[in-house]
Every structure is written in C-alpha cells, then in structure tokens.
Amino acid sequence: MATASPRPANGLQPAFIGGENFTDAEVMLRVRAGDESAFDFLVQKYRRPLVNFMYRMARNTAVAEDLAQEVFLRVYRSRQTYEASAKFTTWLYRIATNLAVNHARDTRHERPEVTVSLDEPDEETGTTLDVADGTVTVEESLVRRERMLAIRSRVEALPERQKLAVIMHKYQEMDYKQIADVLKLSESATKSLLFRAYETLREQLREFV
Amino acid sequence: MVMKCEEIREVMPDLASGLMAMTPEIGGHLADCGACAGKMEEFRRTMALLDEWKAPEPSPYFDVRLQARLREEMAKPQAGWATWFRRPVLAAALTVLMGIGVGLFFTKGGGIYSPGNNVVADSEVQAEPGTAVSDLQALEKNHDLYSDFDLLDDLEVQRDVVANP
Ligand SMILES: [Zn+2]
C-alpha cells in the first residue's frame, strides 16, 4: 500500500504528471492516499477561480486570498474523509461558500458602505486604470470606474443566495446543475433564482446599458 | 413541440452568457416573438455590463503563503491530543465540564447548570468522526458548535424575492 512519500528537502514536490487525464475526484483520492503532488495539482487548477470567487464575495484582495487559502487547507484537512460520491467542484465550492458567507456575517458590522474616492488604487476594485499608458483619457477612465463600482455594488446588494448564484454563474461559469448542487436547491429553483437576480440587476443597472 | 416563452426565458441567463449555444428552436422562437427577443437583448446587455467587473489575479504571495500554511498543517500531529487541546472549542468544552464539576461541588446537587448559552465562536473546528474529539464534542451539547455546517441550510429560509424592493 502506498504511503506518503517524504517531501524533498528543498520543499518542492515532484510534479503530478498527467493530472489532467484524471477527474478531480480521482486526483483527490490520490491526495487521500498521501500524494502531495496531486494536491498541488488541485491548488494550481483552482487557485485562480477560488481567489476570484472570494474576491467577489469579500471585495478585498487580501481577505480573498486568505479565504481561498483557507479553502485549500480545509480540503487538505478533509482528505481522509473525502468520498468521491460528490463532484469535487461541488464539494470545493460548498466549502468556499460556507467560508465566504461566514466571513460576511462575521464582518457585516465592520463593512463600510461603498465609499470610493476616484483616485483610489486599483487594488480594491481589480480595475486597471489605463490612463498611464495613454489609451484612454482621465474622463473615460473615471466613467468606466464609476460603472464598475455601480455594477459591483448592485451585485453585492442582492440577497445572499442570489448573489452567490450570480457570482457562480456569471463569473465562475458554472452551470445550473453545479450551482444547484452547491446551494442545495433544485435545478428549476436555481434557474428562477438566477432569472430573478439578473432581472434585478438589469433593472438597477438600466442607466448604464 | 413549440417552445413556450417561459421555457425560453428560463435559459436566457445561460444563452446570454454563452454557457449555452443557441438552438434552431430557440432561434425560431426569438425570430417570431418580439417580447422574448427584447428580453434576450436586455439580458445580453446586462451580461456585457457585468463583464466589466474584473477580479485581480492571485498575488505572487498567494502561493508562498499557502505553502507556508500547508507546511504548518502537515507538521501538526494528526488529531493528537496536544493539537486538540489547543483548540478553543475543546477548551470551551472542557471548561463546561469543569464548570459542571465545580457547580455540582458547590451546590451539592441543588443547582441547575445550563450550558445552553455558552457561545462558542470558533468557526475553524470541524469534528473528525471516530476521534477522541468527536467523543468530547458529543458530550458538548452546544448547538453553536455545529451551526457553522448549516449555513447553507440556513440560507434556504432566506426570502430572496421579498428582499428585492
Ligand atoms: Zn416568447
């Protein structure tokens, strides 16, 4: 029976070769068997989507990265109890959703209203100001930024479940079935949840379209 | 079978965001139904607008920090007593047990100890079944311990529609 191979002294792991030929659930079973390179494969595959997801839930890059790391830590901690019955991404996003919702509740009294000065660094919003390279004027850049902040605040103002559904659907490009599984809803309930959410967004962003 | 407006509208979020390809059937309906075509166009515009909200890439520190946290995690003895004793929930559980003991000692059976309002705020702890911890946690009847796992169930009672004015 294979056991965990010791990590090389330099801290680097041997590459997990051919990971893309396995399903995530299969890779996770390798993690469970002690293959750390298999875990690294999952981290590389999901770090960007998870940081993005957490960023849109927590709207702060430092917090988003911290929460995304926490997701991976929990995945790692749960490797012995992982069962391949649930789809890996569903499991992953359930952990992520729990953490994000929990964080939002813990910090809801600390969160300031969206107060943004227009010369704020792009760090918080994720926009790039293209003024420096001369491709847009300052005015264009400000208008663009204002739109972006409006979009963000309208999405954030959605009821929690609608917000989660929109972020998973629009930005994580997950299908109805996956979102339904993460949110423990039926597929048709998820469809109508998303429809309502987009209707609200369309209504509230009317001035920008 | 002719598709109904309702069926078309249901798939509009997927259609407008490119998660679903246009079918001849849907295309045919949109060509004949002005209301659905208009709605579809609104959806497309809303989706395009939402595209403007970009998220930043993970910073270079992300991987460094994650590796450090993982190494820390791997260095921990698995479910060893020493680790678990440092956990706040376990500390709280032990406090409760000691509290009961002390309470019983001082009241000599006359007092009633109620652990119901003992709030445990740590959200980090997940019980691993079949460990000494789960046994201890079974002793600890505090509901708050488990509430973290039920956040999603909790969400289900949220009234999504009403909350949108
Ligand atoms: Zn129609």
Coordinates of N, CA and C in Angstrom, one line a residue, chain B:
Chain B
M1 N -42.6 20.1 -31.0 CA -43.1 20.9 -29.9 C -42.7 22.3 -29.9
V2 N -43.6 23.2 -29.8 CA -43.2 24.6 -29.8 C -42.9 25.0 -28.4
M3 N -41.8 25.8 -28.3 CA -41.3 26.2 -27.0 C -42.1 27.4 -26.5
K4 N -42.4 27.3 -25.2 CA -43.2 28.4 -24.7 C -42.2 29.5 -24.2
C5 N -42.8 30.7 -24.1 CA -42.0 31.9 -23.7 C -41.2 31.6 -22.4
E6 N -42.0 31.0 -21.5 CA -41.4 30.7 -20.2 C -40.2 29.8 -20.3
E7 N -40.2 28.8 -21.1 CA -39.1 27.9 -21.3 C -37.9 28.7 -21.9
I8 N -38.2 29.6 -22.8 CA -37.1 30.4 -23.4 C -36.4 31.3 -22.4
R9 N -37.3 31.9 -21.6 CA -36.8 32.9 -20.6 C -35.9 32.2 -19.5
E10 N -36.3 31.0 -19.2 CA -35.5 30.3 -18.2 C -34.1 30.1 -18.6
V11 N -33.8 29.9 -19.9 CA -32.5 29.6 -20.4 C -31.7 30.9 -20.8
M12 N -32.4 32.0 -20.7 CA -31.8 33.2 -21.2 C -30.5 33.6 -20.5
P13 N -30.4 33.4 -19.1 CA -29.1 33.7 -18.5 C -28.0 32.9 -19.1
D14 N -28.2 31.6 -19.4 CA -27.2 30.7 -20.0 C -26.9 31.1 -21.4
L15 N -27.9 31.4 -22.1 CA -27.8 31.8 -23.5 C -27.0 33.1 -23.6
A16 N -27.4 34.1 -22.8 CA -26.8 35.4 -22.9 C -25.3 35.5 -22.4
S17 N -25.0 34.5 -21.6 CA -23.6 34.5 -21.1 C -22.7 33.5 -21.9
G18 N -23.3 32.9 -22.9 CA -22.6 32.0 -23.7 C -22.3 30.6 -23.1
L19 N -23.0 30.3 -22.0 CA -22.9 29.0 -21.4 C -23.7 27.9 -22.2
M20 N -24.6 28.4 -23.0 CA -25.4 27.5 -23.8 C -25.5 28.0 -25.2
A21 N -25.4 27.1 -26.1 CA -25.5 27.5 -27.5 C -26.9 27.7 -28.0
M22 N -27.1 28.7 -28.9 CA -28.4 28.9 -29.5 C -28.8 27.7 -30.3
T23 N -30.1 27.3 -30.1 CA -30.5 26.2 -31.0 C -31.5 26.7 -32.0
P24 N -31.7 26.0 -33.1 CA -32.6 26.5 -34.1 C -34.0 26.7 -33.5
E25 N -34.4 25.9 -32.6 CA -35.7 26.0 -32.0 C -35.9 27.3 -31.2
I26 N -34.8 27.6 -30.4 CA -34.9 28.9 -29.7 C -34.8 30.1 -30.7
G27 N -33.9 29.9 -31.6 CA -33.7 31.0 -32.6 C -35.0 31.3 -33.3
G28 N -35.7 30.2 -33.7 CA -37.0 30.4 -34.3 C -38.0 31.1 -33.5
H29 N -38.0 30.8 -32.2 CA -39.0 31.4 -31.3 C -38.6 32.9 -31.2
L30 N -37.3 33.2 -31.0 CA -36.9 34.6 -30.9 C -37.3 35.4 -32.1
A31 N -37.2 34.8 -33.3 CA -37.5 35.5 -34.5 C -39.0 35.8 -34.6
D32 N -39.8 35.0 -34.0 CA -41.3 35.2 -34.1 C -41.8 36.0 -32.9
C33 N -41.1 36.0 -31.8 CA -41.7 36.5 -30.5 C -40.9 37.8 -30.1
G34 N -41.5 38.9 -30.4 CA -40.9 40.2 -30.1 C -40.5 40.4 -28.6
A35 N -41.4 39.9 -27.8 CA -41.3 40.1 -26.3 C -40.0 39.3 -25.9
C36 N -39.9 38.1 -26.3 CA -38.7 37.3 -25.9 C -37.4 37.9 -26.5
A37 N -37.5 38.3 -27.8 CA -36.3 38.9 -28.4 C -35.8 40.1 -27.7
G38 N -36.8 40.9 -27.2 CA -36.4 42.1 -26.5 C -35.8 41.8 -25.2
K39 N -36.4 40.8 -24.5 CA -35.8 40.4 -23.2 C -34.4 39.8 -23.4
M40 N -34.3 39.1 -24.4 CA -33.0 38.4 -24.7 C -31.9 39.5 -24.9
E41 N -32.3 40.6 -25.7 CA -31.3 41.7 -25.9 C -31.0 42.3 -24.6
E42 N -31.9 42.5 -23.7 CA -31.7 43.1 -22.4 C -30.7 42.3 -21.6
F43 N -30.9 41.0 -21.7 CA -30.0 40.0 -21.0 C -28.6 40.1 -21.5
R44 N -28.5 40.2 -22.8 CA -27.2 40.3 -23.4 C -26.4 41.6 -22.9
R45 N -27.2 42.7 -22.9 CA -26.5 43.9 -22.4 C -26.1 43.8 -21.0
T46 N -27.0 43.3 -20.2 CA -26.7 43.1 -18.7 C -25.5 42.3 -18.5
M47 N -25.4 41.2 -19.3 CA -24.2 40.3 -19.2 C -22.9 41.0 -19.6
A48 N -23.1 41.8 -20.7 CA -21.9 42.5 -21.2 C -21.4 43.5 -20.1
L49 N -22.4 44.1 -19.5 CA -22.1 45.1 -18.4 C -21.4 44.4 -17.2
L50 N -21.9 43.3 -16.9 CA -21.3 42.5 -15.7 C -19.9 42.1 -16.0
D51 N -19.6 41.9 -17.3 CA -18.2 41.6 -17.7 C -17.2 42.6 -17.2
E52 N -17.7 43.9 -17.0 CA -16.8 44.9 -16.7 C -16.2 44.8 -15.3
W53 N -16.9 44.0 -14.5 CA -16.3 43.8 -13.1 C -15.2 42.8 -13.1
K54 N -14.0 43.2 -13.1 CA -12.9 42.3 -13.2 C -12.4 42.0 -11.8
A55 N -11.8 40.8 -11.7 CA -11.2 40.4 -10.4 C -9.7 40.3 -10.7
P56 N -8.9 40.7 -9.7 CA -7.5 40.6 -9.8 C -6.9 39.2 -9.8
E57 N -5.8 39.0 -10.4 CA -5.1 37.7 -10.3 C -4.6 37.5 -8.9
P58 N -4.4 36.2 -8.5 CA -3.8 36.0 -7.2 C -2.4 36.6 -7.2
S59 N -2.1 37.2 -6.1 CA -0.8 37.9 -6.0 C 0.4 36.9 -5.9
P60 N 1.6 37.3 -6.1 CA 2.7 36.4 -6.0 C 2.9 35.8 -4.6
Y61 N 2.3 36.5 -3.6 CA 2.4 36.0 -2.3 C 1.5 34.8 -2.0
F62 N 0.5 34.7 -2.8 CA -0.6 33.7 -2.6 C 0.0 32.3 -2.4
D63 N 0.9 31.9 -3.3 CA 1.4 30.6 -3.3 C 2.4 30.4 -2.2
V64 N 3.2 31.4 -1.9 CA 4.2 31.4 -0.9 C 3.5 31.2 0.5
R65 N 2.5 32.0 0.7 CA 1.7 32.0 1.9 C 1.0 30.6 2.1
L66 N 0.4 30.2 1.0 CA -0.3 28.9 1.1 C 0.6 27.8 1.4
Q67 N 1.8 27.8 0.7 CA 2.8 26.7 1.0 C 3.2 26.7 2.5
A68 N 3.3 27.9 3.0 CA 3.7 28.1 4.4 C 2.6 27.5 5.3
R69 N 1.4 27.9 5.0 CA 0.3 27.4 5.8 C 0.1 25.9 5.7
L70 N 0.4 25.4 4.5 CA 0.3 23.9 4.4 C 1.4 23.2 5.1
R71 N 2.6 23.7 5.1 CA 3.7 23.1 5.8 C 3.3 23.0 7.3
E72 N 2.8 24.1 7.8 CA 2.4 24.2 9.2 C 1.3 23.1 9.5
E73 N 0.4 23.0 8.5 CA -0.7 22.0 8.7 C -0.1 20.5 8.7
M74 N 0.9 20.3 7.8 CA 1.5 19.0 7.7 C 2.3 18.6 8.9
A75 N 2.9 19.7 9.6 CA 3.7 19.5 10.7 C 2.9 19.1 12.0
K76 N 1.6 19.4 11.9 CA 0.8 19.1 13.0 C 0.6 17.6 13.2
P77 N 0.7 17.0 14.4 CA 0.4 15.6 14.5 C -1.1 15.4 14.3
Q78 N -1.5 14.4 13.6 CA -2.8 14.2 13.2 C -3.7 13.8 14.3
A79 N -4.6 14.7 14.6 CA -5.7 14.5 15.7 C -5.1 14.1 17.0
G80 N -3.8 14.5 17.2 CA -3.2 14.2 18.5 C -3.8 15.0 19.6
W81 N -3.7 14.5 20.8 CA -4.3 15.3 21.9 C -3.7 16.7 22.1
A82 N -2.4 16.8 21.9 CA -1.8 18.1 22.1 C -2.4 19.1 21.2
T83 N -2.7 18.7 19.9 CA -3.3 19.7 19.0 C -4.7 20.0 19.4
W84 N -5.4 19.0 19.8 CA -6.8 19.3 20.1 C -7.0 20.1 21.3
F85 N -6.0 20.0 22.2 CA -6.2 20.7 23.5 C -6.0 22.2 23.2
R86 N -5.3 22.5 22.1 CA -5.1 24.0 21.8 C -6.4 24.6 21.2
R87 N -7.3 23.7 20.7 CA -8.4 24.2 20.0 C -9.4 24.9 21.0
P88 N -9.8 26.1 20.7 CA -10.7 26.9 21.6 C -12.0 26.1 21.9
V89 N -12.6 25.4 20.9 CA -13.8 24.7 21.2 C -13.6 23.7 22.3
L90 N -12.5 23.0 22.1 CA -12.2 21.9 23.1 C -12.0 22.5 24.5
A91 N -11.3 23.6 24.5 CA -11.1 24.3 25.7 C -12.4 24.7 26.3
A92 N -13.3 25.2 25.5 CA -14.6 25.6 26.0 C -15.4 24.4 26.5
A93 N -15.3 23.3 25.7 CA -15.9 22.0 26.2 C -15.4 21.6 27.5
L94 N -14.1 21.7 27.7 CA -13.5 21.3 28.9 C -13.9 22.2 30.1
T95 N -14.0 23.5 29.7 CA -14.5 24.5 30.7 C -15.9 24.1 31.2
V96 N -16.7 23.8 30.2 CA -18.1 23.4 30.6 C -18.1 22.2 31.5
L97 N -17.3 21.2 31.2 CA -17.2 20.0 32.0 C -16.7 20.4 33.4
M98 N -15.7 21.2 33.4 CA -15.1 21.6 34.7 C -16.2 22.5 35.5
G99 N -16.9 23.3 34.7 CA -17.9 24.1 35.3 C -19.0 23.3 35.9
I100 N -19.4 22.2 35.2 CA -20.4 21.3 35.8 C -19.9 20.7 37.1
G101 N -18.6 20.3 37.0 CA -18.0 19.7 38.2 C -18.0 20.6 39.4
V102 N -17.5 21.8 39.1 CA -17.4 22.8 40.2 C -18.8 23.2 40.7
G103 N -19.7 23.4 39.7 CA -21.1 23.7 40.1 C -21.7 22.6 41.0
L104 N -21.5 21.4 40.6 CA -22.0 20.3 41.4 C -21.4 20.3 42.8
F105 N -20.1 20.6 42.8 CA -19.4 20.6 44.1 C -20.0 21.6 45.0
F106 N -20.2 22.8 44.4 CA -20.6 23.9 45.3 C -22.1 23.9 45.7
T107 N -22.9 23.4 44.7 CA -24.4 23.4 45.0 C -24.8 22.1 45.7
K108 N -23.9 21.1 45.7 CA -24.2 19.8 46.2 C -25.5 19.3 45.7
G109 N -25.6 19.4 44.4 CA -26.8 18.8 43.7 C -28.0 19.7 43.7
G110 N -28.0 20.9 44.3 CA -29.1 21.7 44.4 C -29.2 22.7 43.2
G111 N -28.1 22.9 42.5 CA -28.1 23.9 41.4 C -28.3 23.3 40.0
I112 N -28.8 24.1 39.2 CA -29.0 23.6 37.8 C -28.1 24.3 36.9
Y113 N -27.3 23.5 36.2 CA -26.3 24.1 35.3 C -26.9 24.0 33.9
S114 N -26.9 25.2 33.3 CA -27.4 25.2 31.9 C -26.3 25.7 30.9
P115 N -25.8 24.8 30.1 CA -24.8 25.1 29.2 C -25.3 25.8 27.9
G116 N -26.6 26.0 27.8 CA -27.3 26.4 26.6 C -26.8 27.7 26.0
N117 N -26.4 28.6 26.9 CA -26.0 29.9 26.3 C -24.5 30.1 26.3
N118 N -23.8 29.0 26.3 CA -22.3 29.0 26.2 C -22.0 29.2 24.7
V119 N -21.6 30.4 24.3 CA -21.4 30.7 22.9 C -19.9 30.3 22.5
V120 N -19.9 29.5 21.6 CA -18.6 29.1 21.0 C -18.4 29.7 19.6
A121 N -17.5 30.6 19.5 CA -17.5 31.4 18.3 C -16.5 30.8 17.2
D122 N -15.7 29.9 17.6 CA -14.7 29.4 16.7 C -15.3 28.7 15.5
S123 N -15.0 29.2 14.3 CA -15.6 28.5 13.1 C -14.6 27.6 12.5
E124 N -13.5 27.5 13.0 CA -12.4 26.7 12.4 C -12.6 25.2 12.6
V125 N -13.2 24.8 13.7 CA -13.1 23.4 14.1 C -14.2 22.6 13.4
Q126 N -13.7 21.5 12.7 CA -14.5 20.5 12.2 C -14.3 19.2 12.9
A127 N -15.3 18.6 13.4 CA -15.1 17.4 14.1 C -14.8 16.2 13.1
E128 N -13.8 15.5 13.4 CA -13.5 14.3 12.7 C -14.1 13.1 13.4
P129 N -15.0 12.4 12.7 CA -15.7 11.3 13.3 C -14.7 10.2 13.7
G130 N -15.1 9.6 14.8 CA -14.3 8.5 15.2 C -13.0 8.9 16.0
T131 N -12.9 10.1 16.3 CA -11.7 10.6 17.1 C -12.1 10.9 18.5
A132 N -11.1 11.0 19.4 CA -11.5 11.4 20.8 C -12.2 12.7 20.8
V133 N -11.9 13.5 19.8 CA -12.6 14.8 19.7 C -14.1 14.7 19.5
S134 N -14.4 13.8 18.6 CA -15.9 13.7 18.4 C -16.6 13.2 19.6
D135 N -15.9 12.4 20.4 CA -16.5 11.9 21.6 C -16.7 13.1 22.6
L136 N -15.7 13.9 22.7 CA -15.8 15.1 23.6 C -16.9 16.0 23.1
Q137 N -16.9 16.2 21.7 CA -17.9 17.1 21.2 C -19.3 16.5 21.3
A138 N -19.4 15.2 21.4 CA -20.7 14.6 21.6 C -21.2 15.0 23.0
L139 N -20.2 15.1 23.9 CA -20.5 15.4 25.3 C -21.0 16.9 25.3
E140 N -20.4 17.7 24.5 CA -20.7 19.1 24.5 C -21.9 19.3 23.6
K141 N -23.0 19.6 24.2 CA -24.3 19.6 23.5 C -24.6 21.0 22.9
N142 N -23.6 21.9 23.0 CA -23.9 23.2 22.5 C -24.2 23.2 21.0
H143 N -25.3 23.8 20.6 CA -25.7 23.8 19.3 C -24.8 24.7 18.4
D144 N -24.2 25.7 19.0 CA -23.4 26.6 18.2 C -22.2 25.9 17.6
L145 N -21.8 24.9 18.2 CA -20.7 24.1 17.7 C -20.9 23.7 16.3
Y146 N -22.1 23.3 16.0 CA -22.4 22.7 14.8 C -23.1 23.7 13.8
S147 N -23.4 24.8 14.2 CA -24.2 25.7 13.4 C -23.4 26.1 12.1
D148 N -22.1 26.1 12.2 CA -21.3 26.5 11.1 C -21.6 25.6 9.9
F149 N -21.9 24.4 10.1 CA -22.1 23.5 9.0 C -23.4 23.7 8.3
D150 N -24.2 24.4 9.0 CA -25.6 24.5 8.5 C -25.9 25.9 7.8
L151 N -24.8 26.6 7.6 CA -25.0 27.9 7.0 C -25.8 27.9 5.7
L152 N -25.5 26.9 4.9 CA -26.2 26.8 3.6 C -27.7 26.5 3.8
D153 N -28.0 25.6 4.8 CA -29.4 25.3 5.0 C -30.1 26.5 5.5
D154 N -29.3 27.3 6.3 CA -29.8 28.5 6.8 C -30.2 29.5 5.7
L155 N -29.4 29.5 4.7 CA -29.7 30.4 3.6 C -31.0 30.1 2.9
E156 N -31.4 28.8 3.0 CA -32.6 28.4 2.3 C -33.9 29.0 2.9
V157 N -33.8 29.5 4.1 CA -35.0 30.1 4.6 C -35.1 31.6 4.3
Q158 N -34.0 32.1 3.7 CA -34.0 33.5 3.3 C -35.1 33.8 2.2
R159 N -35.7 34.9 2.4 CA -36.7 35.2 1.4 C -36.1 36.1 0.3
D160 N -35.7 35.5 -0.8 CA -35.0 36.2 -1.8 C -35.8 37.2 -2.5
V161 N -37.0 36.8 -2.8 CA -37.9 37.7 -3.6 C -38.2 39.0 -2.8
V162 N -38.7 38.8 -1.6 CA -39.2 39.9 -0.8 C -38.0 40.9 -0.6
A163 N -36.8 40.4 -0.5 CA -35.7 41.3 -0.1 C -35.4 42.2 -1.3
N164 N -35.9 41.9 -2.4 CA -35.7 42.9 -3.5 C -36.9 43.9 -3.7
P165 N -36.6 45.1 -3.3 CA -37.8 46.0 -3.4 C -38.1 46.3 -4.9

